[in-house]
GROMACS .gro file of C-alpha atoms in nm:
model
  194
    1UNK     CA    1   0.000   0.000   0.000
    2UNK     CA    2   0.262   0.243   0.076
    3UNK     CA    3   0.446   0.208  -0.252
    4UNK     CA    4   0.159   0.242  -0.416
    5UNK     CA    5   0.072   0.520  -0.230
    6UNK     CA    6   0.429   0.670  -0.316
    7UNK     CA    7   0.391   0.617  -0.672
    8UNK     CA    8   0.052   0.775  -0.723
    9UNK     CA    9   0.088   1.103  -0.868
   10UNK     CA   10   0.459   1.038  -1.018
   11UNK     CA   11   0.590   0.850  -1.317
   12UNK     CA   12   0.844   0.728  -1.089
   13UNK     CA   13   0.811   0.344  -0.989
   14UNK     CA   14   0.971   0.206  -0.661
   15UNK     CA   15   1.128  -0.155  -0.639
   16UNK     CA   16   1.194  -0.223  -0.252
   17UNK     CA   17   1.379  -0.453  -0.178
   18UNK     CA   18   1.393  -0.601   0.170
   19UNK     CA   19   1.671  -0.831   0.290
   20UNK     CA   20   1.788  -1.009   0.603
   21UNK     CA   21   2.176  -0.893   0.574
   22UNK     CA   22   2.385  -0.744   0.334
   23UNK     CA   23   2.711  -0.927   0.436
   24UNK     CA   24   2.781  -1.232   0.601
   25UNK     CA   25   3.042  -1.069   0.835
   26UNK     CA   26   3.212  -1.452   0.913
   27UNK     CA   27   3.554  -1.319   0.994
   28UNK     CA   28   3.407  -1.070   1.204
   29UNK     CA   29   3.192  -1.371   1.384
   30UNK     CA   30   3.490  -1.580   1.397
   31UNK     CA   31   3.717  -1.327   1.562
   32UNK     CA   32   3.493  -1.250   1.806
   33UNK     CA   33   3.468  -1.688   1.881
   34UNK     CA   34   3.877  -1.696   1.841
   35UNK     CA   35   3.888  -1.483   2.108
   36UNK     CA   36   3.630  -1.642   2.326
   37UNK     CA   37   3.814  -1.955   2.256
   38UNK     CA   38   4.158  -1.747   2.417
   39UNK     CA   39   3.956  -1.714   2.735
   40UNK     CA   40   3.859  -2.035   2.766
   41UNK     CA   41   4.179  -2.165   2.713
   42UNK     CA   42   4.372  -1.931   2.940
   43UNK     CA   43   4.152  -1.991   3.213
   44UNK     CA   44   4.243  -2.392   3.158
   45UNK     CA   45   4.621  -2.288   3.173
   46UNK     CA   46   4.600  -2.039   3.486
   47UNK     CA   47   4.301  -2.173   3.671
   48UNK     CA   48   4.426  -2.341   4.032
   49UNK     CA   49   4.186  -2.650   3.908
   50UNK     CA   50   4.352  -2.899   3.682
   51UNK     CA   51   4.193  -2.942   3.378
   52UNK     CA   52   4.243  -3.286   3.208
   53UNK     CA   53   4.412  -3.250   2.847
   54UNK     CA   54   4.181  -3.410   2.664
   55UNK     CA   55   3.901  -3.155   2.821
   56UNK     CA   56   4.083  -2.848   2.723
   57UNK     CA   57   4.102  -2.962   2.398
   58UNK     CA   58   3.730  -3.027   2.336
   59UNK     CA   59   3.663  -2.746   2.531
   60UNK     CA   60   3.841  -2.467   2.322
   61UNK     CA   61   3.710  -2.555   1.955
   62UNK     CA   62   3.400  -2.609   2.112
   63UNK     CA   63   3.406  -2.232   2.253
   64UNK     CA   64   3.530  -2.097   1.955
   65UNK     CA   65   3.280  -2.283   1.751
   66UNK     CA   66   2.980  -2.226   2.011
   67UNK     CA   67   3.076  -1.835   2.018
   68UNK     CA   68   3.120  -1.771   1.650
   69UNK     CA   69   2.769  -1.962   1.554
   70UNK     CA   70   2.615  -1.684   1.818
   71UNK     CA   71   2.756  -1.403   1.724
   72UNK     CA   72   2.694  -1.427   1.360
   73UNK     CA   73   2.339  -1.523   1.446
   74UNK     CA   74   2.263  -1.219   1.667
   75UNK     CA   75   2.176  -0.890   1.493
   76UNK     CA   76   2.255  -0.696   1.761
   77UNK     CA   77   2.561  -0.813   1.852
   78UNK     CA   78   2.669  -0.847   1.472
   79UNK     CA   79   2.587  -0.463   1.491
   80UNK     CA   80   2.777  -0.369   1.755
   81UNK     CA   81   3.107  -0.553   1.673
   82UNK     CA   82   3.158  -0.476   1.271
   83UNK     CA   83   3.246  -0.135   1.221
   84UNK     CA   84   2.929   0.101   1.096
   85UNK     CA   85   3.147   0.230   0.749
   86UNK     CA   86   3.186  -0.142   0.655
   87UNK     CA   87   2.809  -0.201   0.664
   88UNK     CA   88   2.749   0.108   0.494
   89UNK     CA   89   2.981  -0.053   0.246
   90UNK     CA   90   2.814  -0.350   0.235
   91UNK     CA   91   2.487  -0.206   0.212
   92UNK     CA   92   2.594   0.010  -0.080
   93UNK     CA   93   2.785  -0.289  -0.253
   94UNK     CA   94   2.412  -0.512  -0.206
   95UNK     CA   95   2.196  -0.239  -0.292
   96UNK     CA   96   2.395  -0.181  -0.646
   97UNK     CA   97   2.356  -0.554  -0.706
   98UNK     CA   98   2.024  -0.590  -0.664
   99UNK     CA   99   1.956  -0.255  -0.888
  100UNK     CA  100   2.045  -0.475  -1.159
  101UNK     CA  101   1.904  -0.832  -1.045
  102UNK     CA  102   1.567  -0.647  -1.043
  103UNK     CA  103   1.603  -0.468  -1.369
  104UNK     CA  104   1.532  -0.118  -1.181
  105UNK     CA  105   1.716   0.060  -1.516
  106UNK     CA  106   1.433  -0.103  -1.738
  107UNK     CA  107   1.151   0.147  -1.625
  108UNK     CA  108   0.981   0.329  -1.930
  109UNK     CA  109   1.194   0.714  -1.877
  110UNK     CA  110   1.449   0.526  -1.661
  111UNK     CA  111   1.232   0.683  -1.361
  112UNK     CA  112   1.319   0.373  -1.135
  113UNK     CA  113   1.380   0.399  -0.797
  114UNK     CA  114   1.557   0.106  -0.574
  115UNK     CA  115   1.419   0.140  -0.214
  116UNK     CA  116   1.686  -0.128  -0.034
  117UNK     CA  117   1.632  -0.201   0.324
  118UNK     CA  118   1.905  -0.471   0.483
  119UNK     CA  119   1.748  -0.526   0.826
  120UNK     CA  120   2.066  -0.663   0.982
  121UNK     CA  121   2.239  -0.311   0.932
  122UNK     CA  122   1.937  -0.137   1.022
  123UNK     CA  123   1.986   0.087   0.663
  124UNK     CA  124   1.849   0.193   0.388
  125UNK     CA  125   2.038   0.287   0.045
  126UNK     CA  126   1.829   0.462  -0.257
  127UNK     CA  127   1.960   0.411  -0.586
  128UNK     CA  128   1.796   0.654  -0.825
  129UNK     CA  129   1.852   0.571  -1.229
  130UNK     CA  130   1.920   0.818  -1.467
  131UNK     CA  131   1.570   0.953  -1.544
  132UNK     CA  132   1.523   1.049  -1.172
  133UNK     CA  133   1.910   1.144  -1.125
  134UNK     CA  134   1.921   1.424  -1.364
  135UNK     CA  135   1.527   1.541  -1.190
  136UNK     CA  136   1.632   1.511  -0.814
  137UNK     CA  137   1.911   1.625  -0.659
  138UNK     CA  138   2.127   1.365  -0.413
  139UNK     CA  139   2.032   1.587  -0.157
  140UNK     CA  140   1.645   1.517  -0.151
  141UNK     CA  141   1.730   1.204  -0.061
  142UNK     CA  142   1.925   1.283   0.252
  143UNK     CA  143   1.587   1.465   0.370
  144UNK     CA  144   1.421   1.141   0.368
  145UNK     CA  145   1.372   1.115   0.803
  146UNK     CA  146   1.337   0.745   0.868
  147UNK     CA  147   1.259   0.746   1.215
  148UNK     CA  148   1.088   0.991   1.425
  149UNK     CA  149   1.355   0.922   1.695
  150UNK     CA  150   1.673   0.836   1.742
  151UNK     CA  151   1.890   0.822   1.410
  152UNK     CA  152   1.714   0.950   1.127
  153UNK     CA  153   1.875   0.769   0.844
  154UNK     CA  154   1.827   0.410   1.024
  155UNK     CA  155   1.414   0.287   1.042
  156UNK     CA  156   1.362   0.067   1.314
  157UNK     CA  157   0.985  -0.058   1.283
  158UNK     CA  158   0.741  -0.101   1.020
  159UNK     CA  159   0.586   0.239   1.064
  160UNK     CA  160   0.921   0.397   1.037
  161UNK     CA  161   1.039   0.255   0.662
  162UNK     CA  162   0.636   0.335   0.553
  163UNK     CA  163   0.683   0.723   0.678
  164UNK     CA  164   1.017   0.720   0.470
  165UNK     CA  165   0.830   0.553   0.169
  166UNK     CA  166   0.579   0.833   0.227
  167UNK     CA  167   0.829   1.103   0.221
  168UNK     CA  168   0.987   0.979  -0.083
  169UNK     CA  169   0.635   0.963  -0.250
  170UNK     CA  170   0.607   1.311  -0.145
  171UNK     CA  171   0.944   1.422  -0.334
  172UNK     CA  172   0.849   1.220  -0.646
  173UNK     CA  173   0.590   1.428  -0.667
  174UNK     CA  174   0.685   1.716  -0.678
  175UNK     CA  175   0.972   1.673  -0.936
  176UNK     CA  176   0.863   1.399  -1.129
  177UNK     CA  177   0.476   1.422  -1.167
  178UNK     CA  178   0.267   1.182  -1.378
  179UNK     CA  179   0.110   1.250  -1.682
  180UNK     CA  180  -0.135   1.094  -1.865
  181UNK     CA  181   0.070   0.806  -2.020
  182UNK     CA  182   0.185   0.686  -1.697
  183UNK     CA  183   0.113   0.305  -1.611
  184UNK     CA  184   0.175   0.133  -1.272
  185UNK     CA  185   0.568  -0.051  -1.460
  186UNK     CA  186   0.648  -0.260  -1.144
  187UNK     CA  187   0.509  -0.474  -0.852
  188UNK     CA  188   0.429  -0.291  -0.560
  189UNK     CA  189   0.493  -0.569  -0.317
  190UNK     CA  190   0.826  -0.595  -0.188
  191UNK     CA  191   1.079  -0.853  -0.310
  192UNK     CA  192   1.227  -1.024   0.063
  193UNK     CA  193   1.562  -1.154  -0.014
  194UNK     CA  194   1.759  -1.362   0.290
   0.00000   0.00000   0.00000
């Protein structure tokens, strides 16, 4: 409803795009169990209890292994340990991709819009093509307020990403109105992608 919503008075058409992660972040995961693993095997070493060889070393791959499956399967935590400019990165990198797995450049005008929203990294990247480039400025986008609080360039809920779908309706509108050739291109629904 809210693309459609978006689209209505614009020859613009909006693919979103939703997807679970961007990256895979493994090394990061696996650093973060490698060095879980180091406790577990320094407190074996320095502990006052003896700890029987064989224990120590089940119990150390098992900690790394244990560690780096629950990192890279918690959001938050996957969040908080890889650096925000390499998600960005990776968000960018994903959202290019899928411009051209979903054929966002073969709009009638080239007035496609990618909406990408990786939930992992809590982000959103816009890829214009060239019809809407040349139409509306890089900085419209930035005005785009995707939640009410906290960080505005990161929607957190539902109602947050269909404000920001709203907003960008809003600015397709005004510089890129419809006229009377203009036919719904595109799928409103949006394509989930793991």
């Amino acid at each position: 409803r809210a693309v459609g919503g978006a689209e209505r008075g614009t020859t613009a058409e909006l693919i979103v795009v939703v997807a679970a992660r961007s990256g895979s972040y493994l090394d990061a995961a696996g650093a973060l169990g490698a060095g879980f693993a180091m406790v577990v095997l320094l407190v074996a070493l320095f502990a006052p209890t003896l700890f029987p060889p064989i224990a120590v070393a089940i119990d150390v791959p098992l900690a790394f292994a244990l560690a780096t499956w629950l990192a890279h399967r918690t959001p938050a935590l996957m969040r908080a340990i890889v650096p925000s400019a390499r998600r960005r990165q990776q968000v960018d990198r994903a959202a290019a991709e899928h411009f051209l797995a979903e054929a966002v450049h073969g709009t009638h005008g080239r007035t496609g819009l990618l909406v990408y929203v990786s939930l992992l990294e809590e982000r959103v990247a816009l890829i214009p093509d060239l019809g809407l480039d040349g139409r509306v400025p890089a900085a419209a986008w930035t005005e785009v307020r995707w939640s009410e609080t906290g960080d505005p360039s990161r929607p957190r809920t539902l109602e947050d990403f269909v404000r920001g779908v709203e907003q960008i309706g809003a600015i397709l509108r005004l510089r890129v109105p419809a006229d009377a050739t203009d036919v719904n291109e595109s799928p409103n629904a949006p394509r989930i992608v793991p």
